[in-house]
Coordinates of C-alpha atoms and ligand atoms in Angstrom, one line a residue:
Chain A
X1 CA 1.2 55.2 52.3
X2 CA -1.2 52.9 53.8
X3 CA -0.6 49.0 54.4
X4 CA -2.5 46.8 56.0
X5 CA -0.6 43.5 57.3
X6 CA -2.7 40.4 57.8
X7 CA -5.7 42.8 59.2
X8 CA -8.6 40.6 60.4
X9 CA -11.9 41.7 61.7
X10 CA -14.3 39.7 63.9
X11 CA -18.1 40.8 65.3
X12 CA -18.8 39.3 68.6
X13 CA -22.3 38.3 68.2
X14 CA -23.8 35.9 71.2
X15 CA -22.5 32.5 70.3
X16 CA -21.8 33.3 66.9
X17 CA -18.6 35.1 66.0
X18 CA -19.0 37.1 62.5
X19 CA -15.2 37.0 60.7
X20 CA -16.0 39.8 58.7
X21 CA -12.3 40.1 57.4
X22 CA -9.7 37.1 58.0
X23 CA -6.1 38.1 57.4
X24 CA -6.1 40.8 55.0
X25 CA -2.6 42.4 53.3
X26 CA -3.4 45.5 51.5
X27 CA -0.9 48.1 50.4
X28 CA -2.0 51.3 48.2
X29 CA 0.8 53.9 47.2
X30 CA -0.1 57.8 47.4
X31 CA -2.2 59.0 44.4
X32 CA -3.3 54.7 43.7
X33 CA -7.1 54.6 42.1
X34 CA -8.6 51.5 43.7
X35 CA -11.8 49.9 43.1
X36 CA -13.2 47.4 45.6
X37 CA -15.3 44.7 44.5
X38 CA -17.2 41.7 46.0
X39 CA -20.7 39.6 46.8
X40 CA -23.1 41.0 49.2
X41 CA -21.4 40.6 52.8
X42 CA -17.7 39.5 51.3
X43 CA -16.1 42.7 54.0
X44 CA -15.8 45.7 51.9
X45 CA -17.6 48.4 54.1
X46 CA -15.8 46.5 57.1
X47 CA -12.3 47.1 55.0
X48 CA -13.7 50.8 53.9
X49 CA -14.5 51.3 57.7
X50 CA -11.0 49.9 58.8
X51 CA -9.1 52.2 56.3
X52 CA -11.1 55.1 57.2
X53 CA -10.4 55.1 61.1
X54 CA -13.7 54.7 61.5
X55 CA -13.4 50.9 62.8
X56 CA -10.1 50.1 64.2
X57 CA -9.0 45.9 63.0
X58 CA -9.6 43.0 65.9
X59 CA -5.9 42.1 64.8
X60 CA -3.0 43.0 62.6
X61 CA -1.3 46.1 61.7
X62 CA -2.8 49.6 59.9
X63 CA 0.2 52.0 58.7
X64 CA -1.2 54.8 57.6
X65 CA 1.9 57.3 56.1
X66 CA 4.1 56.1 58.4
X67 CA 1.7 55.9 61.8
X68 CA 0.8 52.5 63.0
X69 CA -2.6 53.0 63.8
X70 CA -4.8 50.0 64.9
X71 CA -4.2 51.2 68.2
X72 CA -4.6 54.5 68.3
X73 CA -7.6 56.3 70.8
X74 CA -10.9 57.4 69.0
X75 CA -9.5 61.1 69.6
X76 CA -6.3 60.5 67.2
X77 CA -8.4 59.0 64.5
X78 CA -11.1 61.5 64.8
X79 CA -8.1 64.0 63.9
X80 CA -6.7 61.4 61.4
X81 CA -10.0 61.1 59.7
X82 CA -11.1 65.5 59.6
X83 CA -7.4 66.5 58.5
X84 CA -6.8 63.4 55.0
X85 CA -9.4 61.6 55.0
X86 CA -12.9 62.3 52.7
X87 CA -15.3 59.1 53.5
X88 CA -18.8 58.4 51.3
X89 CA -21.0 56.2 53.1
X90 CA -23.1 53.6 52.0
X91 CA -25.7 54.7 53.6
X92 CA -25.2 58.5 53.6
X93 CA -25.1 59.0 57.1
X94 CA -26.4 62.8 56.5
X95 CA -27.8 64.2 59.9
X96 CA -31.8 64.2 59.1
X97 CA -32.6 68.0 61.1
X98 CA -29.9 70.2 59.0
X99 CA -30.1 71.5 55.5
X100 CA -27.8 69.7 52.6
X101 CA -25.4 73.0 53.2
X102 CA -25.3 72.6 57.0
X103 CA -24.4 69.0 56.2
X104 CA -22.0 69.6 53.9
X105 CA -20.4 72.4 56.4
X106 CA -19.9 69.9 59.1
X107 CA -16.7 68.9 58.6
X108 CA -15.4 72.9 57.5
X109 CA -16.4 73.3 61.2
X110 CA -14.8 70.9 62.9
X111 CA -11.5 70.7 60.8
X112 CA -8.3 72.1 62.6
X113 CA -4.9 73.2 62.2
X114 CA -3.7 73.5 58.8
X115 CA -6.5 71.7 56.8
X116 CA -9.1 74.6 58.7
X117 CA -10.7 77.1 56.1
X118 CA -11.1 80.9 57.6
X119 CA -14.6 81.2 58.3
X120 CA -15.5 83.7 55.4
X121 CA -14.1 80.3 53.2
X122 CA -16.2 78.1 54.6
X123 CA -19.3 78.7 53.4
X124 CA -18.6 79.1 49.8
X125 CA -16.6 76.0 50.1
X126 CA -20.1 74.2 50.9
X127 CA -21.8 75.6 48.5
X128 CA -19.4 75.0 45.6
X129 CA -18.9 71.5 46.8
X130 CA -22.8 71.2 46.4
X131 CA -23.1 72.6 43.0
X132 CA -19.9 70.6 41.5
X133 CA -22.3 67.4 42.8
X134 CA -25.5 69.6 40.5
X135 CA -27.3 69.9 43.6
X136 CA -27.0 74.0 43.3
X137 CA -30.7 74.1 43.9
X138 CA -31.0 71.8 46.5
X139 CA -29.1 73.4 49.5
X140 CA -31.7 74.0 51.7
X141 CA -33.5 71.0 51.5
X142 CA -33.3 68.3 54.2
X143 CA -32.2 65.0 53.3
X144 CA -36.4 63.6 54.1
X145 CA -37.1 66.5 51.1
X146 CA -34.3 64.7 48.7
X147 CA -34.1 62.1 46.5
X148 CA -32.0 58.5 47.2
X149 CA -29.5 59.9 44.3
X150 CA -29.6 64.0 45.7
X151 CA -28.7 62.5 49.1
X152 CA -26.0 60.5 47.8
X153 CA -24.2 63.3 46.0
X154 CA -24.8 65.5 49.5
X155 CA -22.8 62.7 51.2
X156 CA -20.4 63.1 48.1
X157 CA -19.7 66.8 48.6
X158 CA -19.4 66.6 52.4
X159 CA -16.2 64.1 52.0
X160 CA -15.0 66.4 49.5
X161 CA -15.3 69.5 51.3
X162 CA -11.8 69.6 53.3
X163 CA -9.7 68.3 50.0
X164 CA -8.9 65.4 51.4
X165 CA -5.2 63.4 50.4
X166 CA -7.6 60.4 50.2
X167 CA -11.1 59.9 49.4
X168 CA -13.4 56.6 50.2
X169 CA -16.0 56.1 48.5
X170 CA -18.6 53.0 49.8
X171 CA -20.9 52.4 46.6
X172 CA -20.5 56.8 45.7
X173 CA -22.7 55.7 43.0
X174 CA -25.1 53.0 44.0
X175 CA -28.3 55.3 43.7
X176 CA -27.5 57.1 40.6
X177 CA -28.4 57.0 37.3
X178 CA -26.0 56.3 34.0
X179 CA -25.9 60.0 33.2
X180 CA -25.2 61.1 36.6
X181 CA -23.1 58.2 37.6
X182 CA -20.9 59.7 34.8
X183 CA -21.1 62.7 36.4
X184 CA -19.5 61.7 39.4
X185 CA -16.9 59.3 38.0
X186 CA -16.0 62.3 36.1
X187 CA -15.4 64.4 39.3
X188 CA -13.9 61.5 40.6
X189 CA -11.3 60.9 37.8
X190 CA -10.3 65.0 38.1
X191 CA -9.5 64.3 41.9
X192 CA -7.5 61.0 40.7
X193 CA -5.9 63.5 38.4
X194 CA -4.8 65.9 40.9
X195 CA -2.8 63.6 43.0
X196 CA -5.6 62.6 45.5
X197 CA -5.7 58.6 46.6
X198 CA -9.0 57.4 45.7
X199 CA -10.5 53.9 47.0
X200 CA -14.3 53.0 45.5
X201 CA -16.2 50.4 46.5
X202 CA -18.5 49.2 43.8
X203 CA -20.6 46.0 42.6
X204 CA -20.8 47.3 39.3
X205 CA -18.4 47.0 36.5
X206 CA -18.9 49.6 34.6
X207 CA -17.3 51.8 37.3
X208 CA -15.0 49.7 38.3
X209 CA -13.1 50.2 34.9
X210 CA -12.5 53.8 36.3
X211 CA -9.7 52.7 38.9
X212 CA -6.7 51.8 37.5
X213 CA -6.5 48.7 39.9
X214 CA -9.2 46.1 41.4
X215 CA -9.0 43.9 44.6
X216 CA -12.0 41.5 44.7
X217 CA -13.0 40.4 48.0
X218 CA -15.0 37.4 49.1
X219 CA -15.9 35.9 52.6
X220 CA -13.7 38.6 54.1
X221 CA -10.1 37.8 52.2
X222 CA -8.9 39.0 49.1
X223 CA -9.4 36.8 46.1
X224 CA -7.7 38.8 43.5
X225 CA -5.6 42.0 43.5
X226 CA -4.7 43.5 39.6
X227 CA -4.3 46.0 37.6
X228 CA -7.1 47.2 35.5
X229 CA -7.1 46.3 31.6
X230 CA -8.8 49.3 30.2
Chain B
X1 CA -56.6 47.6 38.4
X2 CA -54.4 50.4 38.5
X3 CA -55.3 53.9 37.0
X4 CA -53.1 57.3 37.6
X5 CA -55.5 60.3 35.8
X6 CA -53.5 63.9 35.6
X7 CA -51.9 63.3 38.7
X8 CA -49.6 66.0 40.1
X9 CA -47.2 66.4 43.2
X10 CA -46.4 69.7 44.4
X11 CA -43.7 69.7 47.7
X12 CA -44.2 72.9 49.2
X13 CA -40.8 74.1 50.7
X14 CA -40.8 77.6 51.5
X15 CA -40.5 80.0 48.5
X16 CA -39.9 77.8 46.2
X17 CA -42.7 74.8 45.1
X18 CA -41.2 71.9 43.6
X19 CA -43.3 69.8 41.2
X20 CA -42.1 66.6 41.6
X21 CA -44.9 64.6 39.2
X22 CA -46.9 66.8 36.8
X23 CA -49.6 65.4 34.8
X24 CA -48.9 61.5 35.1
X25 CA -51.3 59.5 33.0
X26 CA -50.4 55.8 33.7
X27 CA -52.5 52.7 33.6
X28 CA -51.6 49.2 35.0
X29 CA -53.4 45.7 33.9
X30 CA -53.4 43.1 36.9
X31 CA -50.0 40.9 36.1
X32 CA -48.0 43.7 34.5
X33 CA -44.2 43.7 35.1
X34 CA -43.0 47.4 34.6
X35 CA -39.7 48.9 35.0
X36 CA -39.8 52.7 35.7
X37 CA -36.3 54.9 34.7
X38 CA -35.3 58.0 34.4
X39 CA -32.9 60.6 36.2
X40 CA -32.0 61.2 39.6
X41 CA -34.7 63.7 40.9
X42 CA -37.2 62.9 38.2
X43 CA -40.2 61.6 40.1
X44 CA -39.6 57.8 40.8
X45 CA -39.5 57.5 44.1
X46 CA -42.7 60.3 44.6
X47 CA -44.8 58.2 41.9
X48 CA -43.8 54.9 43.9
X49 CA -45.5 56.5 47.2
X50 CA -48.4 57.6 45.4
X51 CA -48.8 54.1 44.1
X52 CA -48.4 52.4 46.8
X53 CA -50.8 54.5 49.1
X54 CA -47.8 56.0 51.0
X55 CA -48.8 59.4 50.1
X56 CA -51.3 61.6 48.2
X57 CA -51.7 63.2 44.8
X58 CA -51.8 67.1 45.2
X59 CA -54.1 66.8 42.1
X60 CA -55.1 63.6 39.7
X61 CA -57.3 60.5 40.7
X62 CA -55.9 57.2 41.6
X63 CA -58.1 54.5 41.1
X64 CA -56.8 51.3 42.3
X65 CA -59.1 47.8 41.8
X66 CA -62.1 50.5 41.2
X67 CA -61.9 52.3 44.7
X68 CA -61.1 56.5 44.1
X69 CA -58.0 56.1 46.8
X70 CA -56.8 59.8 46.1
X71 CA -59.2 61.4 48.8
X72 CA -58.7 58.3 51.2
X73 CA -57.8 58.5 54.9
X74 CA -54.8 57.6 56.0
X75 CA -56.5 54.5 57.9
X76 CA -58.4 53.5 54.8
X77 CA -54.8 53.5 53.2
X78 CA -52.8 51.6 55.4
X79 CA -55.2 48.8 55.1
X80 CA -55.2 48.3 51.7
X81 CA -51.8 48.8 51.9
X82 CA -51.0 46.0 54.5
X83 CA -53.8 43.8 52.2
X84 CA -52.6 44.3 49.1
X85 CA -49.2 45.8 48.2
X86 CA -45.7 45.2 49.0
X87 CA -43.6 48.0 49.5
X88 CA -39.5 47.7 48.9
X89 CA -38.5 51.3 50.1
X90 CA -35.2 52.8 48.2
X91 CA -33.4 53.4 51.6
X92 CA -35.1 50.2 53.5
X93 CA -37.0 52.1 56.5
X94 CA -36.0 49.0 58.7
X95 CA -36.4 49.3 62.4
X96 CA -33.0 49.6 64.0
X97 CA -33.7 48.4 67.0
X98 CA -35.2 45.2 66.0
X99 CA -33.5 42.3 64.3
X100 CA -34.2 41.5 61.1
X101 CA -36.5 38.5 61.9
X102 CA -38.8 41.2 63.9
X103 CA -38.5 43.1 61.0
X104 CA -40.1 40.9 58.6
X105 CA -42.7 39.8 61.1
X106 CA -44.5 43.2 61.3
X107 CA -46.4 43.0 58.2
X108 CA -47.9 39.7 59.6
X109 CA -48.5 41.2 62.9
X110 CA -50.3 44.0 61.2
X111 CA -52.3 41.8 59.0
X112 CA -56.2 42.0 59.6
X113 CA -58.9 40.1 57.8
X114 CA -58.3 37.3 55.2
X115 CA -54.9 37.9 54.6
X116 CA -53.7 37.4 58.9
X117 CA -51.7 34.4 59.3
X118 CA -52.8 32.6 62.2
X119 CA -50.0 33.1 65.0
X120 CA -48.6 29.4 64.5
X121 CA -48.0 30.6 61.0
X122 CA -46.7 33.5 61.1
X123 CA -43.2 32.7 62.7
X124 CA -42.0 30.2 60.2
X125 CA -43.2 32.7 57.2
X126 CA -41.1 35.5 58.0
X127 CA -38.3 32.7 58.5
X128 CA -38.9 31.7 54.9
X129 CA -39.3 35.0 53.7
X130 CA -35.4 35.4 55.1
X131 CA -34.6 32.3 53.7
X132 CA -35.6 33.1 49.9
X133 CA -33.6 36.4 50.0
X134 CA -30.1 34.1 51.5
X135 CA -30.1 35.4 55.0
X136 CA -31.5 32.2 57.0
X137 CA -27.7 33.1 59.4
X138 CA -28.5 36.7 59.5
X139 CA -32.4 36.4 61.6
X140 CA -31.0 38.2 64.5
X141 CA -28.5 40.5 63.5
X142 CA -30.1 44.0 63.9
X143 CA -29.9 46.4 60.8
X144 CA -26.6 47.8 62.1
X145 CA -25.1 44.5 62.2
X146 CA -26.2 43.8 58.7
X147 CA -24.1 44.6 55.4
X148 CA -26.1 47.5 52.7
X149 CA -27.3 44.5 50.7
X150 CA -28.0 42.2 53.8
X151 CA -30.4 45.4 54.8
X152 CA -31.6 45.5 50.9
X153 CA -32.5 42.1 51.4
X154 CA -34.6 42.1 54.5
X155 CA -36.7 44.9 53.0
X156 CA -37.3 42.9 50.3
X157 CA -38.1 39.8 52.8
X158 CA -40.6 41.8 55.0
X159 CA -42.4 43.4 51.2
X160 CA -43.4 39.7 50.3
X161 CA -44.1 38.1 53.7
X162 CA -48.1 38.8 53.3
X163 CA -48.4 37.8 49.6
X164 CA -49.3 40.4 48.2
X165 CA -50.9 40.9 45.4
X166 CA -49.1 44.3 43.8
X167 CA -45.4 44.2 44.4
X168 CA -43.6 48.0 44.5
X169 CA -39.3 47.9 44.5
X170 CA -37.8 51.2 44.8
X171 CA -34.2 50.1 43.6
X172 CA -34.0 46.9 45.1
X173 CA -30.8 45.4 44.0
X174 CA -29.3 49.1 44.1
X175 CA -26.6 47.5 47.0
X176 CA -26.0 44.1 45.4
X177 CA -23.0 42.8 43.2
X178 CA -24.7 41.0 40.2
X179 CA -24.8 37.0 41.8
X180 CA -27.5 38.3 44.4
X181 CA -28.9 40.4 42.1
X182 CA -29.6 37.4 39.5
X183 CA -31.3 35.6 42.5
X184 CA -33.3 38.7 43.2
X185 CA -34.1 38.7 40.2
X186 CA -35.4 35.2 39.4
X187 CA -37.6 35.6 42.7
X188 CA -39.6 38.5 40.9
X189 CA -39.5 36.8 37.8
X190 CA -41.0 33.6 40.3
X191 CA -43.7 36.2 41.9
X192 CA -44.6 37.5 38.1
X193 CA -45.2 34.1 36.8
X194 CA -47.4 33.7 39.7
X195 CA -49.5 36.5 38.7
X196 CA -48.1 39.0 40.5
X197 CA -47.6 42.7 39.4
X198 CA -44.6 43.9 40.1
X199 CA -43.5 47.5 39.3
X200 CA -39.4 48.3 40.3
X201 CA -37.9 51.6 39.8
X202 CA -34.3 50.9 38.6
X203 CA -31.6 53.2 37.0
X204 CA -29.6 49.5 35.6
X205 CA -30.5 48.5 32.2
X206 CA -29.7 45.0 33.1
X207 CA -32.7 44.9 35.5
X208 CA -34.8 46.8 33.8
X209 CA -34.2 44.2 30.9
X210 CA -36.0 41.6 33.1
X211 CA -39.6 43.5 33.0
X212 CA -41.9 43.3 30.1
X213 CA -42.4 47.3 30.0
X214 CA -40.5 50.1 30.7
X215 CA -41.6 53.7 32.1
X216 CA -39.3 56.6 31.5
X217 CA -39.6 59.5 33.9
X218 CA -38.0 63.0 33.1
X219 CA -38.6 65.6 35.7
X220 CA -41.8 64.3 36.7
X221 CA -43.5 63.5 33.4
X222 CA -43.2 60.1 31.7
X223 CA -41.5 60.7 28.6
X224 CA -42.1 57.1 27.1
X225 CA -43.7 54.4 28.1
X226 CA -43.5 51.2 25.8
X227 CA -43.2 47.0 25.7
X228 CA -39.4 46.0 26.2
X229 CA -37.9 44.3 23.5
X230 CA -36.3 41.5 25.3
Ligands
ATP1 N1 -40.4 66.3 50.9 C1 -39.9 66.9 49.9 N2 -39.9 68.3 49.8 C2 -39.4 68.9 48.8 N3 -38.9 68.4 47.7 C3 -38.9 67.0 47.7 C4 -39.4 66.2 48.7 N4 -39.2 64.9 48.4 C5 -38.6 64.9 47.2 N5 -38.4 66.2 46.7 C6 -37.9 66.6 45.4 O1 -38.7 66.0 44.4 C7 -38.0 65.5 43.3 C8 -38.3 64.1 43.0 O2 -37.9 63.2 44.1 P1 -37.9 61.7 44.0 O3 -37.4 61.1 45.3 O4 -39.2 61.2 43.5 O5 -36.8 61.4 42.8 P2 -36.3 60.0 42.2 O6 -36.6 60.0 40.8 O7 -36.7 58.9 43.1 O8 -34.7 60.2 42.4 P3 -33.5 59.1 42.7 O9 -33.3 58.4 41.5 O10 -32.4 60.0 43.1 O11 -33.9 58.3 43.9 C9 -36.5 65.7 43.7 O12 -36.0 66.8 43.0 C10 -36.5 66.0 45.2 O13 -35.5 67.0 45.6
ATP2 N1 -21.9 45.0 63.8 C1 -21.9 43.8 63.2 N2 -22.2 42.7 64.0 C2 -22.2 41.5 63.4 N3 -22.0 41.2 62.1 C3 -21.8 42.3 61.3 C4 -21.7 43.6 61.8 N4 -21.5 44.4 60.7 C5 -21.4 43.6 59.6 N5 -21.6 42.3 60.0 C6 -21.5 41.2 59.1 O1 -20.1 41.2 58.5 C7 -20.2 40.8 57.1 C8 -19.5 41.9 56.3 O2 -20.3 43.0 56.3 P1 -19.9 44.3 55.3 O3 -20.9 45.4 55.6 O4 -18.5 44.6 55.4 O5 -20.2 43.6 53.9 P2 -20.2 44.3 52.4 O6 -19.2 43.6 51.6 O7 -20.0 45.8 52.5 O8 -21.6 44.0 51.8 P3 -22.7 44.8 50.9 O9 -22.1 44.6 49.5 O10 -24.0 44.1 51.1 O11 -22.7 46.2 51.4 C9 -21.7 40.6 56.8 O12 -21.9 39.2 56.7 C10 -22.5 41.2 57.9 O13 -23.6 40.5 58.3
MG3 MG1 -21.3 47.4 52.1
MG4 MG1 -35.7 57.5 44.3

């Protein structure tokens, strides 16, 4: 359901051209639980960003179920992106002047067609996605009024929020602690569970050995690609 | 050279106060290497402000080399701050529209008194600064045109650039795979032999097994606080 066929990436910077991701091959089935590993600056938020229509490749080819889209206009993945995909930043990205809740609503608002929840729905939907992430008591905070970790999980729910087919998660649990970590991989493993494709990036190993598979990146190629002995 | 007496933080939001440190008692000899731990929420990052003069106690005395710093000014603050601690922030407050090179120089530009490099100086330390941390081919990319752990980095850079004498790292090898974190990680140990005291909030055991004392923080009162065994 998504391949990506000798995908490079290159940031035009002055004289000195940044290849950020040289030739990659990357297939993941529907339901696949993949973790993403790799040194400071190896590519993975540029492969994340790539496979989340957020970034579109400087070459090669992106078939997502059945659409080849490295060429498609900022519009169609924008609708890509609110109707199957759920992304977790690395750095949050949670706009500063709204509340956790209105954060998490954001994408309830702007989703269309069939993935769109009636508007009664959407509100609850927030709010449950906030309390399944323990931050019940948080939802009117902003994120200047939150810890790194209660900001994480806010940028947890929002991706969740629209039960998304497949969920990207850049470092989900980079700011946590062990016990809350576990938490989250928990939640993580129930979506895995339910049929939902889940890609994590991660430096740490311990998480790792929650996907069932683990590509290992370095200077922007793929060193190793195998399954998980756990 | 550091003493925390009852000290409290109260965030006033709305209805509902939340006490983010109550009571702290916590006492610091010149040198020290401490790890603080504990949940996500629990008072880490809000102790690591107070500390580091970024913010005040809503009740308590701070006493830092002998001055009563709780009921200081903001001005009287920032320039022990800028003269004496180092400040690694948990979400890296870089300036985005600067390149990481003008990053690290602010500290020096700031500098007043006996710590100011003169201007010939101040150049190649930032440079070096960069250089220690592995991004001497990463002095002009701007924060957006950095990886998470390239950004980690440069905070980290710009934190040690004055020498200071009282090091403060919210989390900072939270966005590195474990090679960078190992040379992070042999750099404080560098700075601690030196004489340095360096206090890092972590949630990873295998960084916190690199200080000599450990701090454990459970919502907002330290719940132990003894010598690691290492
Ligand atoms: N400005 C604020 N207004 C209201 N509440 C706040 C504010 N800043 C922090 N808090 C709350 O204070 C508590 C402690 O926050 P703090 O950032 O110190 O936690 P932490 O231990 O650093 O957590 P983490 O490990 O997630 O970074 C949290 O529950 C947070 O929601
Ligand atoms: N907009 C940009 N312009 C120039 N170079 C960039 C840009 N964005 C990223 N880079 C560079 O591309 C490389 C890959 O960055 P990327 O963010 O994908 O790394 P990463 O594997 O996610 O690292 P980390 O583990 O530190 O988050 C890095 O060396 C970075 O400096
Ligand atoms: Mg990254
Ligand atoms: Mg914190």
């Amino acid at each position: 359901m998504i391949e990506l066929k000798e995908v490079s990436r290159v940031y035009d910077l002055d004289a000195t051209p940044v290849h950020a991701l040289r030739g990659i091959d990357l297939k993941v089935m529907s339901g696949e639980y993949i973790a993403i590993m790799g040194t400071s600056g190896s590519g993975k938020s540029t492969l994340m960003h790539i496979l989340g229509c957020l970034d579109r490749p400087s070459s090669g080819k992106y078939s997502l179920n059945g659409e080849q889209v490295q060429n498609y206009s900022q519009d169609e993945l924008a609708a890509i992106r609110n109707k199957t995909i759920g992304f977790v930043f690395q750095q949050f990205n949670l706009l500063p002047r709204m509340t956790a809740l209105d954060n998490v609503m954001l994408p309830l608002i702007y989703a269309r067609g069939s993935v769109r929840a009636s508007k009664e729905e959407q509100l609850p939907r927030a709010q449950n996605a906030l309390r399944l992430v323990g931050l019940g008591d948080r939802m009117n905070h902003r994120p200047n009024q939150l810890s790194g970790g209660q900001q994480q999980r806010v940028s947890i729910a929002r991706a969740l929020v629209n039960n998304p087919k497949i969920l990207l998660a850049d470092e989900p649990t980079g700011a946590l602690d062990s016990q809350t970590s576990k938490e989250i991989m928990t939640l993580l493993e129930e979506l895995f569970t339910q049929g939902i494709t889940v890609i994590l990036v991660t430096h740490d190993n311990d998480i790792a050995s929650y996907a069932r598979r683990v590509v290992r990146l370095k200077d922007g190629v793929i060193i190793s690609d195998s399954l998980n002995n756990r």
